Short mmCIF file of N, CA and C in Angstrom, two decimals:
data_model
loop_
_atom_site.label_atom_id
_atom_site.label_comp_id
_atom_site.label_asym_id
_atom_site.label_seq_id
_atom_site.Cartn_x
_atom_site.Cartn_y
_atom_site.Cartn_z
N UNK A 1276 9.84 -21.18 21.00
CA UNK A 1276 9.17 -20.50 19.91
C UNK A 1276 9.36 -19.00 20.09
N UNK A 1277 9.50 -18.29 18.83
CA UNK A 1277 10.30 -17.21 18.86
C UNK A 1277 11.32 -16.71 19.70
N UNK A 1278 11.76 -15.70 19.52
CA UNK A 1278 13.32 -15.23 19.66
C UNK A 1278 13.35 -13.48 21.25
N UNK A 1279 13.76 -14.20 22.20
CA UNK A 1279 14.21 -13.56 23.24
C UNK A 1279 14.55 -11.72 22.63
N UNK A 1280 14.06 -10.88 22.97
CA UNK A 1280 14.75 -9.66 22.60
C UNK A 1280 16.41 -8.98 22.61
N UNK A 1281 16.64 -9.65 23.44
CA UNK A 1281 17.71 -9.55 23.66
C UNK A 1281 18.46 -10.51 22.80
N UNK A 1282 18.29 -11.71 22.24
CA UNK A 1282 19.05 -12.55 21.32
C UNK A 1282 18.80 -11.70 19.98
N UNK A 1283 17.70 -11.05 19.98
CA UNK A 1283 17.23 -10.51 18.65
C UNK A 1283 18.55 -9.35 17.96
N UNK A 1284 19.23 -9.17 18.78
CA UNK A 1284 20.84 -8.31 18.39
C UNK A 1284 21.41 -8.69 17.76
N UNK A 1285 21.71 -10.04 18.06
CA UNK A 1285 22.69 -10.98 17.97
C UNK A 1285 22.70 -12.34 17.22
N UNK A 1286 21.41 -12.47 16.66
CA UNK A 1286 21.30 -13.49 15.88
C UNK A 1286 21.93 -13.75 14.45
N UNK A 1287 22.84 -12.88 13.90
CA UNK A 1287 23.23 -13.21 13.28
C UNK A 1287 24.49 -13.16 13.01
N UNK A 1288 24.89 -13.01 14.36
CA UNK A 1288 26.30 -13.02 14.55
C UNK A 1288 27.37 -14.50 14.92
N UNK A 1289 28.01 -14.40 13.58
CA UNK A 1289 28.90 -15.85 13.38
C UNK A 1289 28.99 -16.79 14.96
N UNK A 1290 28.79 -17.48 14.69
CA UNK A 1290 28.46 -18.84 15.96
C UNK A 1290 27.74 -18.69 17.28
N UNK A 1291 26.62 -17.35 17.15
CA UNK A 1291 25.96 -16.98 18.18
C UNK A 1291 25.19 -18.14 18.27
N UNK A 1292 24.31 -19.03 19.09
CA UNK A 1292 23.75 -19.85 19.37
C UNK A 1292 22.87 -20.25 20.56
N UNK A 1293 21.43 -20.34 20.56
CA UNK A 1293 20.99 -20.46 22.02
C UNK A 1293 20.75 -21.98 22.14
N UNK A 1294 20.63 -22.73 20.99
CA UNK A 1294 20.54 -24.55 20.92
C UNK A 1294 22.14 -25.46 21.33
N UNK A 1295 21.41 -26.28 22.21
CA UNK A 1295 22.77 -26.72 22.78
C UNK A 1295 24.01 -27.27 21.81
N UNK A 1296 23.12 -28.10 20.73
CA UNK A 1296 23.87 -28.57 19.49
C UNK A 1296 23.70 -27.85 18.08
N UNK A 1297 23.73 -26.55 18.84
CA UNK A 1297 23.62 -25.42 17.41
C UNK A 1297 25.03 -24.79 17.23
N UNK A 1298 24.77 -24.40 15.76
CA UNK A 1298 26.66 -24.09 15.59
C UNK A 1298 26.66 -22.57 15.18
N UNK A 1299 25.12 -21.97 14.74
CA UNK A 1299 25.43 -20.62 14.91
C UNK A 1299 26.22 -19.80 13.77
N UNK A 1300 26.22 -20.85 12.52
CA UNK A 1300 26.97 -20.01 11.89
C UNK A 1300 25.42 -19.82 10.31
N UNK A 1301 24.57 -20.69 10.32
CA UNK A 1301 23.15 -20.73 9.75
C UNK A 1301 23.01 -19.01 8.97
N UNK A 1302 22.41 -18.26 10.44
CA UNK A 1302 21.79 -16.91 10.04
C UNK A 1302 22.74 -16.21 9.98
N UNK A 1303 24.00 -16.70 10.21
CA UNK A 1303 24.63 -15.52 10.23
C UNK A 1303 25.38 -15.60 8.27
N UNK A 1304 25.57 -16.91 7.94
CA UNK A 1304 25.76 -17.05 6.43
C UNK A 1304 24.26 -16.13 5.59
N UNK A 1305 22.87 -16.50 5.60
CA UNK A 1305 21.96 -15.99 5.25
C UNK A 1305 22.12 -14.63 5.08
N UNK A 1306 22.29 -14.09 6.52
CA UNK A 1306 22.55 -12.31 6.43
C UNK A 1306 23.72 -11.99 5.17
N UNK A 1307 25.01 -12.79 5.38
CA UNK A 1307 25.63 -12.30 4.93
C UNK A 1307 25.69 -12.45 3.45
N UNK A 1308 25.31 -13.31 2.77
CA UNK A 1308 24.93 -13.89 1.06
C UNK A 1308 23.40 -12.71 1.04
N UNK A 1309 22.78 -12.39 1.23
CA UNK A 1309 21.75 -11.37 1.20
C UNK A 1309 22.09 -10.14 0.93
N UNK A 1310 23.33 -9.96 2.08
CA UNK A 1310 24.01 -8.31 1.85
C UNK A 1310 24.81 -8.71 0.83
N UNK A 1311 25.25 -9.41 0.49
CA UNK A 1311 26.40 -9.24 -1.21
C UNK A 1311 25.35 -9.21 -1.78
N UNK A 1312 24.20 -9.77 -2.48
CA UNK A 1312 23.47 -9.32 -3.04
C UNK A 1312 22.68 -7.95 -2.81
N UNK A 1313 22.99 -7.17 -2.29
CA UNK A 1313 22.28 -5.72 -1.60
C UNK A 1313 21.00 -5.93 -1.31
N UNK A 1314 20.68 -7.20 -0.69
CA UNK A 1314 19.52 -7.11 0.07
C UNK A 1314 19.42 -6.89 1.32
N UNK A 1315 17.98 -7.23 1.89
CA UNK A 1315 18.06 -6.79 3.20
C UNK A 1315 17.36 -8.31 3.59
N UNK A 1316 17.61 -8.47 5.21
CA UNK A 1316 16.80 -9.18 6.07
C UNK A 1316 16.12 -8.42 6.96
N UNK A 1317 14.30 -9.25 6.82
CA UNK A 1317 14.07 -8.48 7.83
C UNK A 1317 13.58 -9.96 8.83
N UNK A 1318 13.23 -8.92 10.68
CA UNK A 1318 13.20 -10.23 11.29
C UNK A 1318 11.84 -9.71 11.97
N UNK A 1319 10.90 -10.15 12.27
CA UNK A 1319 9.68 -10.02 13.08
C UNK A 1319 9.39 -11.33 14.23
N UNK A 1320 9.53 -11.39 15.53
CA UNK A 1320 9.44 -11.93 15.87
C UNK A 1320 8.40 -11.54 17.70
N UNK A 1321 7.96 -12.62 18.40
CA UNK A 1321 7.01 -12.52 19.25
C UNK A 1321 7.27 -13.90 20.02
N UNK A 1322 8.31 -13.77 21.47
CA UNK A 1322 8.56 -14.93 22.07
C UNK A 1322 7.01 -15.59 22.78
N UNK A 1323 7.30 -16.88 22.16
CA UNK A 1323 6.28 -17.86 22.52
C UNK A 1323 4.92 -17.82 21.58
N UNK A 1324 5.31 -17.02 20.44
CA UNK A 1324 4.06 -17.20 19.12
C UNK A 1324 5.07 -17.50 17.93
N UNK A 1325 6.13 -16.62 17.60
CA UNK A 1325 6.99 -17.64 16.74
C UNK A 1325 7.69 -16.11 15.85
N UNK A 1326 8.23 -16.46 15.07
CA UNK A 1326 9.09 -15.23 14.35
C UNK A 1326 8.76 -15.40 12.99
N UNK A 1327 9.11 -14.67 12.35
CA UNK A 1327 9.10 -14.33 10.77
C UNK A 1327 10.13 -13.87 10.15
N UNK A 1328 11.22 -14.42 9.40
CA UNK A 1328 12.18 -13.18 8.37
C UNK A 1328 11.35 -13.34 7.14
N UNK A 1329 11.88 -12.30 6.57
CA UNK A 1329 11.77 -11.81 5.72
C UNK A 1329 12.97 -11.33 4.54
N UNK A 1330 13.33 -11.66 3.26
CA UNK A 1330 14.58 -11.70 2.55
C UNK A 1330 13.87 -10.73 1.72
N UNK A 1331 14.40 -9.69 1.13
CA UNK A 1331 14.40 -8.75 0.34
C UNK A 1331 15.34 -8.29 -0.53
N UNK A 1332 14.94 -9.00 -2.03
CA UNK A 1332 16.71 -8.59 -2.83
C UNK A 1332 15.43 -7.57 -4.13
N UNK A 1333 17.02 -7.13 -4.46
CA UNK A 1333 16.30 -6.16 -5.65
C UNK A 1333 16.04 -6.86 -7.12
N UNK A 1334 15.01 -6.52 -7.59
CA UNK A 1334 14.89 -7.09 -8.63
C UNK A 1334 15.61 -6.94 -9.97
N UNK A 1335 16.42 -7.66 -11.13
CA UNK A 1335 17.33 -8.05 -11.66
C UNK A 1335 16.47 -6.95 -12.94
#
């Protein structure tokens, strides 16, 4: 439950992965369909209480 500080760099980088049968490519698609839309991600997280994103697009 939640996300290591140090993974917190790197999580959304194409096939980064800390799950043994994880493929890592998840957040890193999310980030990137968010930024073509000129949004933002945000990430809040607290290892061993749990994390939060947050998606932020502009309104149409």
């Amino acid at each position: 439950v939640g996300i290591k500080p140090p993974d917190l760099k790197r999580i959304f980088d194409l096939y980064f992965t800390t799950k043994e049968k994880g493929s890592g490519i998840g957040l890193s698609m999310v980030y990137r369909t968010v930024q073509m839309h000129d949004g933002e991600v945000e990430v809040q997280s607290t290892p061993g209480a749990g994390t939060r994103f947050r998606i932020l697009l502009l309104q149409a």
